mmCIF file of N, CA and C and ligand atoms in Angstrom:
data_model
loop_
_atom_site.group_PDB
_atom_site.id
_atom_site.type_symbol
_atom_site.label_atom_id
_atom_site.label_comp_id
_atom_site.label_asym_id
_atom_site.label_seq_id
_atom_site.Cartn_x
_atom_site.Cartn_y
_atom_site.Cartn_z
ATOM 1 N N MET A 271 0.791 -1.256 0.116
ATOM 2 C CA MET A 271 0.267 -0.042 -0.091
ATOM 3 C C MET A 271 1.087 1.345 0.333
ATOM 4 N N ALA A 272 0.778 2.188 -0.847
ATOM 5 C CA ALA A 272 1.160 3.386 -0.919
ATOM 6 C C ALA A 272 1.088 4.651 0.263
ATOM 7 N N TYR A 273 1.614 5.103 0.803
ATOM 8 C CA TYR A 273 1.156 6.320 1.764
ATOM 9 C C TYR A 273 0.980 7.501 0.923
ATOM 10 N N SER A 274 0.459 8.418 1.085
ATOM 11 C CA SER A 274 0.476 9.965 0.507
ATOM 12 C C SER A 274 1.684 10.459 0.791
ATOM 13 N N ASP A 275 2.168 11.055 0.142
ATOM 14 C CA ASP A 275 3.309 12.180 0.767
ATOM 15 C C ASP A 275 3.052 12.903 2.100
ATOM 16 N N LYS A 276 1.913 13.209 2.369
ATOM 17 C CA LYS A 276 1.691 13.943 3.354
ATOM 18 C C LYS A 276 1.610 13.269 4.817
ATOM 19 N N VAL A 277 1.078 11.733 4.577
ATOM 20 C CA VAL A 277 1.315 10.963 5.609
ATOM 21 C C VAL A 277 2.856 10.643 5.809
ATOM 22 N N VAL A 278 3.591 10.269 4.741
ATOM 23 C CA VAL A 278 5.186 10.019 4.932
ATOM 24 C C VAL A 278 5.909 11.343 5.266
ATOM 25 N N ASP A 279 5.019 12.592 5.104
ATOM 26 C CA ASP A 279 5.960 13.863 5.569
ATOM 27 C C ASP A 279 5.629 13.830 7.180
ATOM 28 N N HIS A 280 4.398 13.830 7.406
ATOM 29 C CA HIS A 280 3.849 13.500 9.379
ATOM 30 C C HIS A 280 4.787 12.596 9.741
ATOM 31 N N TYR A 281 4.562 11.436 9.232
ATOM 32 C CA TYR A 281 5.267 10.284 9.459
ATOM 33 C C TYR A 281 6.978 10.250 10.065
ATOM 34 N N SER A 282 7.766 10.947 9.119
ATOM 35 C CA SER A 282 9.200 11.073 9.013
ATOM 36 C C SER A 282 9.431 12.243 9.902
ATOM 37 N N ASN A 283 8.418 13.227 9.910
ATOM 38 C CA ASN A 283 8.588 14.580 10.578
ATOM 39 C C ASN A 283 7.470 15.271 11.513
ATOM 40 N N PRO A 284 7.477 14.152 12.334
ATOM 41 C CA PRO A 284 5.711 14.385 13.315
ATOM 42 C C PRO A 284 6.208 15.884 13.754
ATOM 43 N N ARG A 285 4.782 16.297 14.255
ATOM 44 C CA ARG A 285 4.998 17.834 14.603
ATOM 45 C C ARG A 285 4.728 17.279 15.945
ATOM 46 N N ASN A 286 4.832 17.994 17.125
ATOM 47 C CA ASN A 286 4.462 18.240 18.583
ATOM 48 C C ASN A 286 4.640 17.025 19.151
ATOM 49 N N VAL A 287 5.336 16.101 19.253
ATOM 50 C CA VAL A 287 5.949 15.163 20.020
ATOM 51 C C VAL A 287 5.905 15.629 21.254
ATOM 52 N N GLY A 288 5.434 14.724 21.877
ATOM 53 C CA GLY A 288 5.756 14.997 23.697
ATOM 54 C C GLY A 288 4.800 14.754 24.642
ATOM 55 N N GLN A 289 5.194 15.250 25.817
ATOM 56 C CA GLN A 289 4.105 15.172 26.996
ATOM 57 C C GLN A 289 3.869 16.801 27.640
ATOM 58 N N MET A 290 2.883 16.828 28.109
ATOM 59 C CA MET A 290 2.885 18.007 29.242
ATOM 60 C C MET A 290 2.257 17.018 30.501
ATOM 61 N N ASP A 291 2.207 18.183 31.364
ATOM 62 C CA ASP A 291 2.325 17.438 32.838
ATOM 63 C C ASP A 291 1.013 17.248 33.171
ATOM 64 N N LYS A 292 -0.030 16.386 33.116
ATOM 65 C CA LYS A 292 -1.526 15.855 33.114
ATOM 66 C C LYS A 292 -1.805 16.475 34.345
ATOM 67 N N SER A 293 -0.830 16.934 35.478
ATOM 68 C CA SER A 293 -1.691 17.387 36.842
ATOM 69 C C SER A 293 -2.223 18.593 36.243
ATOM 70 N N LEU A 294 -1.566 19.229 35.699
ATOM 71 C CA LEU A 294 -1.916 20.927 35.641
ATOM 72 C C LEU A 294 -3.594 21.157 35.230
ATOM 73 N N ASP A 295 -4.250 21.932 35.344
ATOM 74 C CA ASP A 295 -5.681 21.997 35.379
ATOM 75 C C ASP A 295 -5.858 22.438 34.166
ATOM 76 N N GLU A 296 -5.018 23.223 33.295
ATOM 77 C CA GLU A 296 -5.030 23.753 32.120
ATOM 78 C C GLU A 296 -4.742 22.476 31.227
ATOM 79 N N VAL A 297 -4.256 21.703 31.226
ATOM 80 C CA VAL A 297 -3.806 20.345 30.560
ATOM 81 C C VAL A 297 -5.304 19.318 30.340
ATOM 82 N N GLY A 298 -5.331 18.924 28.859
ATOM 83 C CA GLY A 298 -6.207 18.083 29.139
ATOM 84 C C GLY A 298 -5.540 16.916 28.205
ATOM 85 N N THR A 299 -5.973 15.673 29.070
ATOM 86 C CA THR A 299 -5.143 14.371 28.622
ATOM 87 C C THR A 299 -6.139 13.511 27.626
ATOM 88 N N GLY A 300 -5.831 12.726 26.619
ATOM 89 C CA GLY A 300 -6.953 11.925 26.035
ATOM 90 C C GLY A 300 -6.293 10.897 25.534
ATOM 91 N N LEU A 301 -6.210 9.606 25.926
ATOM 92 C CA LEU A 301 -5.881 8.410 25.935
ATOM 93 C C LEU A 301 -6.599 7.234 25.253
ATOM 94 N N VAL A 302 -6.410 6.977 24.180
ATOM 95 C CA VAL A 302 -7.181 6.254 23.487
ATOM 96 C C VAL A 302 -6.346 4.911 22.656
ATOM 97 N N GLY A 303 -7.488 3.955 22.692
ATOM 98 C CA GLY A 303 -6.668 2.636 21.750
ATOM 99 C C GLY A 303 -7.836 2.283 20.687
ATOM 100 N N ALA A 304 -6.977 1.596 19.913
ATOM 101 C CA ALA A 304 -7.915 1.114 18.235
ATOM 102 C C ALA A 304 -8.349 -0.069 18.862
ATOM 103 N N PRO A 305 -9.584 -0.786 19.083
ATOM 104 C CA PRO A 305 -9.748 -2.416 19.137
ATOM 105 C C PRO A 305 -9.265 -3.040 18.321
ATOM 106 N N GLU A 306 -9.289 -2.422 16.619
ATOM 107 C CA GLU A 306 -8.752 -3.377 15.441
ATOM 108 C C GLU A 306 -7.649 -3.866 15.571
ATOM 109 N N CYS A 307 -6.667 -2.866 16.256
ATOM 110 C CA CYS A 307 -4.943 -2.975 16.201
ATOM 111 C C CYS A 307 -4.181 -3.258 17.005
ATOM 112 N N GLY A 308 -5.018 -2.808 18.407
ATOM 113 C CA GLY A 308 -4.614 -2.383 19.693
ATOM 114 C C GLY A 308 -3.210 -1.033 19.349
ATOM 115 N N ASP A 309 -3.400 -0.094 18.280
ATOM 116 C CA ASP A 309 -2.344 0.835 18.501
ATOM 117 C C ASP A 309 -2.900 1.870 19.542
ATOM 118 N N VAL A 310 -2.613 2.593 19.845
ATOM 119 C CA VAL A 310 -3.028 3.528 21.400
ATOM 120 C C VAL A 310 -1.796 5.091 21.204
ATOM 121 N N MET A 311 -3.029 5.984 21.379
ATOM 122 C CA MET A 311 -2.628 7.015 21.021
ATOM 123 C C MET A 311 -2.893 8.015 22.154
ATOM 124 N N ARG A 312 -2.059 9.279 22.467
ATOM 125 C CA ARG A 312 -1.916 9.817 23.578
ATOM 126 C C ARG A 312 -2.215 11.338 23.047
ATOM 127 N N LEU A 313 -3.081 12.630 23.418
ATOM 128 C CA LEU A 313 -3.155 13.495 22.760
ATOM 129 C C LEU A 313 -3.399 14.353 24.237
ATOM 130 N N GLN A 314 -2.442 15.857 23.978
ATOM 131 C CA GLN A 314 -2.962 16.373 25.158
ATOM 132 C C GLN A 314 -2.944 18.135 24.592
ATOM 133 N N ILE A 315 -3.596 18.586 25.326
ATOM 134 C CA ILE A 315 -4.005 20.211 25.147
ATOM 135 C C ILE A 315 -4.079 20.968 26.290
ATOM 136 N N ARG A 316 -2.878 21.987 25.797
ATOM 137 C CA ARG A 316 -3.221 23.285 26.989
ATOM 138 C C ARG A 316 -4.111 24.082 26.335
ATOM 139 N N VAL A 317 -4.944 24.485 27.458
ATOM 140 C CA VAL A 317 -6.070 25.627 27.199
ATOM 141 C C VAL A 317 -5.944 26.749 28.164
ATOM 142 N N ASN A 318 -5.896 28.226 27.380
ATOM 143 C CA ASN A 318 -6.401 28.828 27.786
ATOM 144 C C ASN A 318 -7.627 29.315 28.903
ATOM 145 N N PRO A 319 -7.447 29.406 30.206
ATOM 146 C CA PRO A 319 -8.903 29.317 31.131
ATOM 147 C C PRO A 319 -9.359 30.674 30.363
ATOM 148 N N GLU A 320 -9.125 31.590 30.108
ATOM 149 C CA GLU A 320 -9.801 32.753 29.816
ATOM 150 C C GLU A 320 -10.556 32.656 28.294
ATOM 151 N N THR A 321 -9.968 32.419 27.641
ATOM 152 C CA THR A 321 -10.632 32.546 26.042
ATOM 153 C C THR A 321 -10.935 30.947 25.960
ATOM 154 N N GLN A 322 -10.786 29.884 26.369
ATOM 155 C CA GLN A 322 -10.685 28.236 26.015
ATOM 156 C C GLN A 322 -10.189 28.099 24.504
ATOM 157 N N VAL A 323 -9.120 29.013 24.358
ATOM 158 C CA VAL A 323 -8.168 28.970 22.996
ATOM 159 C C VAL A 323 -7.111 27.362 23.488
ATOM 160 N N ILE A 324 -6.691 26.574 22.656
ATOM 161 C CA ILE A 324 -6.072 25.569 22.665
ATOM 162 C C ILE A 324 -4.595 26.241 22.366
ATOM 163 N N GLU A 325 -3.727 26.623 23.232
ATOM 164 C CA GLU A 325 -2.370 27.321 22.944
ATOM 165 C C GLU A 325 -1.288 26.147 22.811
ATOM 166 N N ASP A 326 -1.206 24.688 22.890
ATOM 167 C CA ASP A 326 -0.302 23.874 22.567
ATOM 168 C C ASP A 326 -1.034 22.712 22.700
ATOM 169 N N ALA A 327 -0.503 21.818 22.008
ATOM 170 C CA ALA A 327 -0.982 20.384 21.736
ATOM 171 C C ALA A 327 0.406 19.107 21.809
ATOM 172 N N LYS A 328 0.472 18.451 22.367
ATOM 173 C CA LYS A 328 1.526 17.223 22.294
ATOM 174 C C LYS A 328 0.468 15.796 21.864
ATOM 175 N N PHE A 329 1.348 15.251 21.523
ATOM 176 C CA PHE A 329 1.008 13.639 21.316
ATOM 177 C C PHE A 329 2.266 12.682 21.134
ATOM 178 N N LYS A 330 1.762 11.387 21.389
ATOM 179 C CA LYS A 330 2.779 10.347 21.515
ATOM 180 C C LYS A 330 1.787 9.066 21.057
ATOM 181 N N THR A 331 2.310 8.512 20.023
ATOM 182 C CA THR A 331 1.438 7.471 19.389
ATOM 183 C C THR A 331 2.409 6.583 19.398
ATOM 184 N N PHE A 332 1.740 5.115 19.705
ATOM 185 C CA PHE A 332 2.079 3.959 19.651
ATOM 186 C C PHE A 332 1.461 2.968 18.234
ATOM 187 N N GLY A 333 1.535 3.343 17.629
ATOM 188 C CA GLY A 333 1.067 2.762 16.183
ATOM 189 C C GLY A 333 1.759 2.870 15.038
ATOM 190 N N CYS A 334 0.626 2.822 14.038
ATOM 191 C CA CYS A 334 1.016 2.715 12.413
ATOM 192 C C CYS A 334 1.292 4.148 12.047
ATOM 193 N N GLY A 335 1.794 4.165 10.857
ATOM 194 C CA GLY A 335 2.208 5.539 10.456
ATOM 195 C C GLY A 335 0.994 6.078 10.069
ATOM 196 N N SER A 336 -0.131 5.819 9.826
ATOM 197 C CA SER A 336 -1.383 6.598 9.502
ATOM 198 C C SER A 336 -1.725 7.298 10.926
ATOM 199 N N ALA A 337 -1.266 6.313 11.964
ATOM 200 C CA ALA A 337 -2.091 6.956 12.957
ATOM 201 C C ALA A 337 -1.070 8.031 13.953
ATOM 202 N N ILE A 338 0.334 7.708 13.597
ATOM 203 C CA ILE A 338 1.180 8.851 13.720
ATOM 204 C C ILE A 338 0.841 10.157 13.259
ATOM 205 N N ALA A 339 0.439 10.071 11.918
ATOM 206 C CA ALA A 339 0.113 10.927 10.804
ATOM 207 C C ALA A 339 -1.076 11.724 11.161
ATOM 208 N N SER A 340 -1.739 11.166 11.615
ATOM 209 C CA SER A 340 -3.033 11.165 12.087
ATOM 210 C C SER A 340 -3.027 12.289 13.268
ATOM 211 N N SER A 341 -2.329 11.872 14.347
ATOM 212 C CA SER A 341 -2.010 12.568 15.587
ATOM 213 C C SER A 341 -1.336 13.689 15.222
ATOM 214 N N SER A 342 -0.206 13.434 14.320
ATOM 215 C CA SER A 342 0.797 14.702 14.646
ATOM 216 C C SER A 342 -0.152 16.057 13.296
ATOM 217 N N LEU A 343 -1.115 15.219 12.583
ATOM 218 C CA LEU A 343 -1.940 16.547 11.927
ATOM 219 C C LEU A 343 -2.972 17.140 13.163
ATOM 220 N N ALA A 344 -3.371 16.272 13.854
ATOM 221 C CA ALA A 344 -4.460 16.811 14.762
ATOM 222 C C ALA A 344 -3.660 17.908 15.816
ATOM 223 N N THR A 345 -2.662 17.632 16.321
ATOM 224 C CA THR A 345 -2.208 18.321 17.246
ATOM 225 C C THR A 345 -1.647 19.845 15.945
ATOM 226 N N GLU A 346 -1.686 20.044 14.939
ATOM 227 C CA GLU A 346 -1.473 21.135 14.481
ATOM 228 C C GLU A 346 -2.465 21.952 14.423
ATOM 229 N N TRP A 347 -3.936 21.034 13.844
ATOM 230 C CA TRP A 347 -4.998 21.601 13.719
ATOM 231 C C TRP A 347 -5.640 22.475 14.667
ATOM 232 N N VAL A 348 -5.747 21.428 15.896
ATOM 233 C CA VAL A 348 -6.234 22.026 17.258
ATOM 234 C C VAL A 348 -5.645 23.389 17.763
ATOM 235 N N LYS A 349 -4.147 23.532 17.965
ATOM 236 C CA LYS A 349 -3.632 24.645 18.388
ATOM 237 C C LYS A 349 -4.177 26.049 17.481
ATOM 238 N N GLY A 350 -4.301 26.892 18.108
ATOM 239 C CA GLY A 350 -5.304 28.117 17.804
ATOM 240 C C GLY A 350 -6.472 28.211 17.496
ATOM 241 N N LYS A 351 -7.152 26.840 17.823
ATOM 242 C CA LYS A 351 -8.650 26.794 17.858
ATOM 243 C C LYS A 351 -8.937 27.009 19.709
ATOM 244 N N THR A 352 -10.156 27.509 19.140
ATOM 245 C CA THR A 352 -11.236 27.097 20.716
ATOM 246 C C THR A 352 -11.480 25.817 20.560
ATOM 247 N N VAL A 353 -11.941 25.342 22.069
ATOM 248 C CA VAL A 353 -12.134 24.080 22.468
ATOM 249 C C VAL A 353 -13.425 23.488 21.504
ATOM 250 N N ALA A 354 -14.370 24.767 21.451
ATOM 251 C CA ALA A 354 -15.449 24.424 20.426
ATOM 252 C C ALA A 354 -15.195 23.978 19.327
ATOM 253 N N GLU A 355 -14.128 24.942 18.627
ATOM 254 C CA GLU A 355 -14.043 24.993 17.524
ATOM 255 C C GLU A 355 -13.081 23.404 16.961
ATOM 256 N N ALA A 356 -12.132 23.260 18.389
ATOM 257 C CA ALA A 356 -11.866 21.669 17.949
ATOM 258 C C ALA A 356 -12.406 20.534 18.023
ATOM 259 N N LEU A 357 -13.526 20.693 19.054
ATOM 260 C CA LEU A 357 -14.656 19.269 18.735
ATOM 261 C C LEU A 357 -14.973 19.355 17.250
ATOM 262 N N GLN A 358 -15.135 20.651 16.415
ATOM 263 C CA GLN A 358 -15.482 20.454 14.817
ATOM 264 C C GLN A 358 -14.718 19.274 13.874
ATOM 265 N N ILE A 359 -13.554 19.204 14.757
ATOM 266 C CA ILE A 359 -12.226 18.428 13.648
ATOM 267 C C ILE A 359 -13.287 17.129 13.532
ATOM 268 N N SER A 360 -13.234 16.161 12.187
ATOM 269 C CA SER A 360 -13.648 15.325 12.327
ATOM 270 C C SER A 360 -12.821 13.928 11.623
ATOM 271 N N ASN A 361 -12.907 12.926 11.736
ATOM 272 C CA ASN A 361 -11.922 12.097 11.266
ATOM 273 C C ASN A 361 -11.897 11.910 9.540
ATOM 274 N N THR A 362 -13.291 12.698 8.830
ATOM 275 C CA THR A 362 -13.210 12.617 7.611
ATOM 276 C C THR A 362 -12.423 14.007 7.254
ATOM 277 N N ASP A 363 -12.191 14.838 8.010
ATOM 278 C CA ASP A 363 -11.476 15.675 7.378
ATOM 279 C C ASP A 363 -9.620 15.487 7.187
ATOM 280 N N ILE A 364 -9.347 14.632 8.566
ATOM 281 C CA ILE A 364 -7.828 14.160 8.668
ATOM 282 C C ILE A 364 -7.778 13.131 7.104
ATOM 283 N N VAL A 365 -8.859 12.409 7.119
ATOM 284 C CA VAL A 365 -8.567 11.222 5.847
ATOM 285 C C VAL A 365 -8.614 11.834 4.497
ATOM 286 N N LYS A 366 -9.370 12.644 4.328
ATOM 287 C CA LYS A 366 -9.285 14.252 3.565
ATOM 288 C C LYS A 366 -7.873 14.393 3.302
ATOM 289 N N GLU A 367 -7.092 15.058 3.976
ATOM 290 C CA GLU A 367 -6.055 15.607 4.476
ATOM 291 C C GLU A 367 -5.169 14.776 3.895
ATOM 292 N N LEU A 368 -4.956 13.678 4.601
ATOM 293 C CA LEU A 368 -4.059 12.560 4.498
ATOM 294 C C LEU A 368 -4.070 11.624 3.175
ATOM 295 N N ALA A 369 -5.410 11.575 2.723
ATOM 296 C CA ALA A 369 -5.479 10.788 1.513
ATOM 297 C C ALA A 369 -5.266 9.139 2.044
ATOM 298 N N LEU A 370 -6.130 8.886 3.056
ATOM 299 C CA LEU A 370 -5.888 7.306 3.631
ATOM 300 C C LEU A 370 -6.703 6.957 2.971
ATOM 301 N N PRO A 371 -6.093 5.559 2.909
ATOM 302 C CA PRO A 371 -7.219 4.564 2.243
ATOM 303 C C PRO A 371 -8.091 3.715 3.210
ATOM 304 N N PRO A 372 -9.252 2.977 2.749
ATOM 305 C CA PRO A 372 -10.293 2.844 3.683
ATOM 306 C C PRO A 372 -9.622 2.236 4.946
ATOM 307 N N VAL A 373 -8.687 0.968 4.563
ATOM 308 C CA VAL A 373 -8.230 0.409 5.957
ATOM 309 C C VAL A 373 -7.647 1.071 6.378
ATOM 310 N N LYS A 374 -7.170 2.383 6.565
ATOM 311 C CA LYS A 374 -6.317 3.329 7.769
ATOM 312 C C LYS A 374 -7.610 4.081 8.299
ATOM 313 N N ILE A 375 -8.853 4.017 8.112
ATOM 314 C CA ILE A 375 -9.696 5.100 8.592
ATOM 315 C C ILE A 375 -9.809 4.905 9.869
ATOM 316 N N HIS A 376 -9.917 3.682 10.494
ATOM 317 C CA HIS A 376 -9.997 3.780 11.737
ATOM 318 C C HIS A 376 -8.648 4.462 12.901
ATOM 319 N N CYS A 377 -7.380 4.520 12.033
ATOM 320 C CA CYS A 377 -6.448 5.561 12.464
ATOM 321 C C CYS A 377 -6.595 6.975 13.094
ATOM 322 N N SER A 378 -7.355 7.400 11.721
ATOM 323 C CA SER A 378 -7.904 8.765 11.711
ATOM 324 C C SER A 378 -8.985 9.044 12.779
ATOM 325 N N VAL A 379 -10.128 7.885 12.891
ATOM 326 C CA VAL A 379 -11.225 8.192 14.057
ATOM 327 C C VAL A 379 -10.021 7.706 15.750
ATOM 328 N N LEU A 380 -9.307 7.431 15.208
ATOM 329 C CA LEU A 380 -8.426 7.020 16.732
ATOM 330 C C LEU A 380 -8.105 8.796 17.300
ATOM 331 N N ALA A 381 -7.413 9.534 15.916
ATOM 332 C CA ALA A 381 -7.248 10.805 16.507
ATOM 333 C C ALA A 381 -8.347 11.593 16.760
ATOM 334 N N GLU A 382 -9.286 11.785 16.322
ATOM 335 C CA GLU A 382 -10.609 12.298 16.655
ATOM 336 C C GLU A 382 -11.120 11.903 17.945
ATOM 337 N N ASP A 383 -11.253 10.570 18.202
ATOM 338 C CA ASP A 383 -11.529 10.252 19.548
ATOM 339 C C ASP A 383 -10.332 10.822 20.645
ATOM 340 N N ALA A 384 -9.150 10.929 20.442
ATOM 341 C CA ALA A 384 -8.146 11.359 20.931
ATOM 342 C C ALA A 384 -8.527 12.889 21.126
ATOM 343 N N ILE A 385 -8.705 14.007 20.651
ATOM 344 C CA ILE A 385 -9.281 15.040 20.699
ATOM 345 C C ILE A 385 -10.187 15.406 21.392
ATOM 346 N N ARG A 386 -11.403 14.554 21.568
ATOM 347 C CA ARG A 386 -12.302 14.615 22.151
ATOM 348 C C ARG A 386 -12.223 14.252 23.394
ATOM 349 N N ALA A 387 -11.199 13.104 23.628
ATOM 350 C CA ALA A 387 -11.228 12.672 24.973
ATOM 351 C C ALA A 387 -10.258 13.510 25.800
ATOM 352 N N ALA A 388 -9.382 14.080 25.051
ATOM 353 C CA ALA A 388 -8.405 15.311 25.718
ATOM 354 C C ALA A 388 -9.318 16.613 25.845
ATOM 355 N N ILE A 389 -10.101 16.683 25.343
ATOM 356 C CA ILE A 389 -11.027 18.011 25.676
ATOM 357 C C ILE A 389 -11.806 17.635 26.988
ATOM 358 N N GLY A 390 -12.664 16.263 26.250
ATOM 359 C CA GLY A 390 -13.520 15.839 27.811
ATOM 360 C C GLY A 390 -12.969 16.035 29.335
ATOM 361 N N ASP A 391 -11.856 15.361 29.103
ATOM 362 C CA ASP A 391 -10.806 15.519 30.262
ATOM 363 C C ASP A 391 -10.473 16.644 30.665
ATOM 364 N N TRP A 392 -10.150 17.890 30.080
ATOM 365 C CA TRP A 392 -9.705 19.134 30.246
ATOM 366 C C TRP A 392 -11.635 19.956 31.035
ATOM 367 N N LYS A 393 -12.302 19.421 30.373
ATOM 368 C CA LYS A 393 -13.720 19.893 30.847
ATOM 369 C C LYS A 393 -13.937 19.596 32.183
ATOM 370 N N LYS A 394 -13.684 18.280 32.186
ATOM 371 C CA LYS A 394 -13.965 17.596 33.690
ATOM 372 C C LYS A 394 -13.244 18.419 34.831
ATOM 373 N N LYS A 395 -11.999 18.668 34.596
ATOM 374 C CA LYS A 395 -11.153 18.948 35.252
ATOM 375 C C LYS A 395 -11.719 20.668 35.809
ATOM 376 N N ASN A 396 -12.115 21.382 34.512
ATOM 377 C CA ASN A 396 -12.518 22.729 35.163
ATOM 378 C C ASN A 396 -13.753 23.398 35.217
ATOM 379 N N ASN A 397 -14.815 21.608 35.663
ATOM 380 C CA ASN A 397 -15.945 21.883 35.665
ATOM 381 C C ASN A 397 -16.769 22.765 34.563
ATOM 382 N N VAL A 398 -16.391 22.676 33.367
ATOM 383 C CA VAL A 398 -16.669 23.047 32.163
ATOM 384 C C VAL A 398 -18.238 22.362 31.418
ATOM 385 N N ALA A 399 -19.420 22.216 31.412
ATOM 386 C CA ALA A 399 -20.637 21.572 31.170
ATOM 387 C C ALA A 399 -19.918 20.808 29.686
ATOM 388 N N GLU A 400 -20.261 19.288 29.977
ATOM 389 C CA GLU A 400 -20.179 18.767 28.536
ATOM 390 C C GLU A 400 -20.634 19.691 27.585
ATOM 391 N N THR A 401 -21.835 20.400 27.335
ATOM 392 C CA THR A 401 -22.452 21.117 26.727
ATOM 393 C C THR A 401 -22.210 22.109 25.968
ATOM 394 N N GLU A 402 -21.302 22.748 27.055
ATOM 395 C CA GLU A 402 -20.962 24.110 27.065
ATOM 396 C C GLU A 402 -20.201 24.636 25.776
ATOM 397 N N GLY A 403 -19.058 23.849 25.098
ATOM 398 C CA GLY A 403 -18.397 23.768 24.247
ATOM 399 C C GLY A 403 -19.323 23.568 22.825
ATOM 400 N N ALA A 404 -20.486 22.877 22.696
ATOM 401 C CA ALA A 404 -21.408 22.638 21.728
ATOM 402 C C ALA A 404 -22.183 23.458 21.570
ATOM 403 N N ALA A 405 -22.544 24.238 22.440
ATOM 404 C CA ALA A 405 -23.921 25.380 22.372
ATOM 405 C C ALA A 405 -22.933 26.392 21.598
ATOM 406 N N VAL A 406 -21.815 26.780 22.061
ATOM 407 C CA VAL A 406 -20.928 28.198 21.452
ATOM 408 C C VAL A 406 -20.445 27.808 19.907
ATOM 409 N N ALA A 407 -20.633 26.037 19.808
ATOM 410 C CA ALA A 407 -19.788 26.193 18.204
ATOM 411 C C ALA A 407 -21.462 26.212 17.437
ATOM 412 N N VAL A 408 -22.667 25.736 17.897
ATOM 413 C CA VAL A 408 -23.540 26.096 17.247
ATOM 414 C C VAL A 408 -23.721 27.736 17.097
ATOM 415 N N ALA A 409 -23.157 28.308 17.590
ATOM 416 C CA ALA A 409 -23.376 29.832 17.582
ATOM 417 C C ALA A 409 -22.400 30.479 16.400
ATOM 418 N N HIS A 410 -21.849 29.396 16.136
ATOM 419 C CA HIS A 410 -20.600 29.875 15.184
ATOM 420 C C HIS A 410 -21.329 30.176 13.790
HETATM 421 FE FE1 FES B 1922 -4.635 0.762 13.948
HETATM 422 FE FE2 FES B 1922 -3.725 2.236 12.471
HETATM 423 S S1 FES B 1922 -3.391 0.456 11.935
HETATM 424 S S2 FES B 1922 -4.360 2.761 14.537
#
């Protein structure tokens, strides 16, 4: 199977690899696994409590090339977005951007799940209602 140039680029030169202190209130951590293959992805965001803008994002993925590329892209995309905007990112956007073949679609789902899990963790820590971001998103 041939990987697209963008997958190869993100895989060979992943952006935002790393880890943040998950005990910090402004950091949300999402840890998700793909039942299909056992690959695991951790994605973290640091959110400005005033503006709800995601100011930094880091990831670490133990998985296939497409999962690494999807999570690398996800960290690039969430940075600078509000939490509500980041929730709008869907795995189909990632599939399109990276031109993933059908057998690799679940790798992009993992990235979407990781974004949602990180935001959910941040919301829980900061007592932000689950629906709050969604309401803002509808208003956009
Ligand atoms: Fe499972 Fe890519 S093969 S995440």
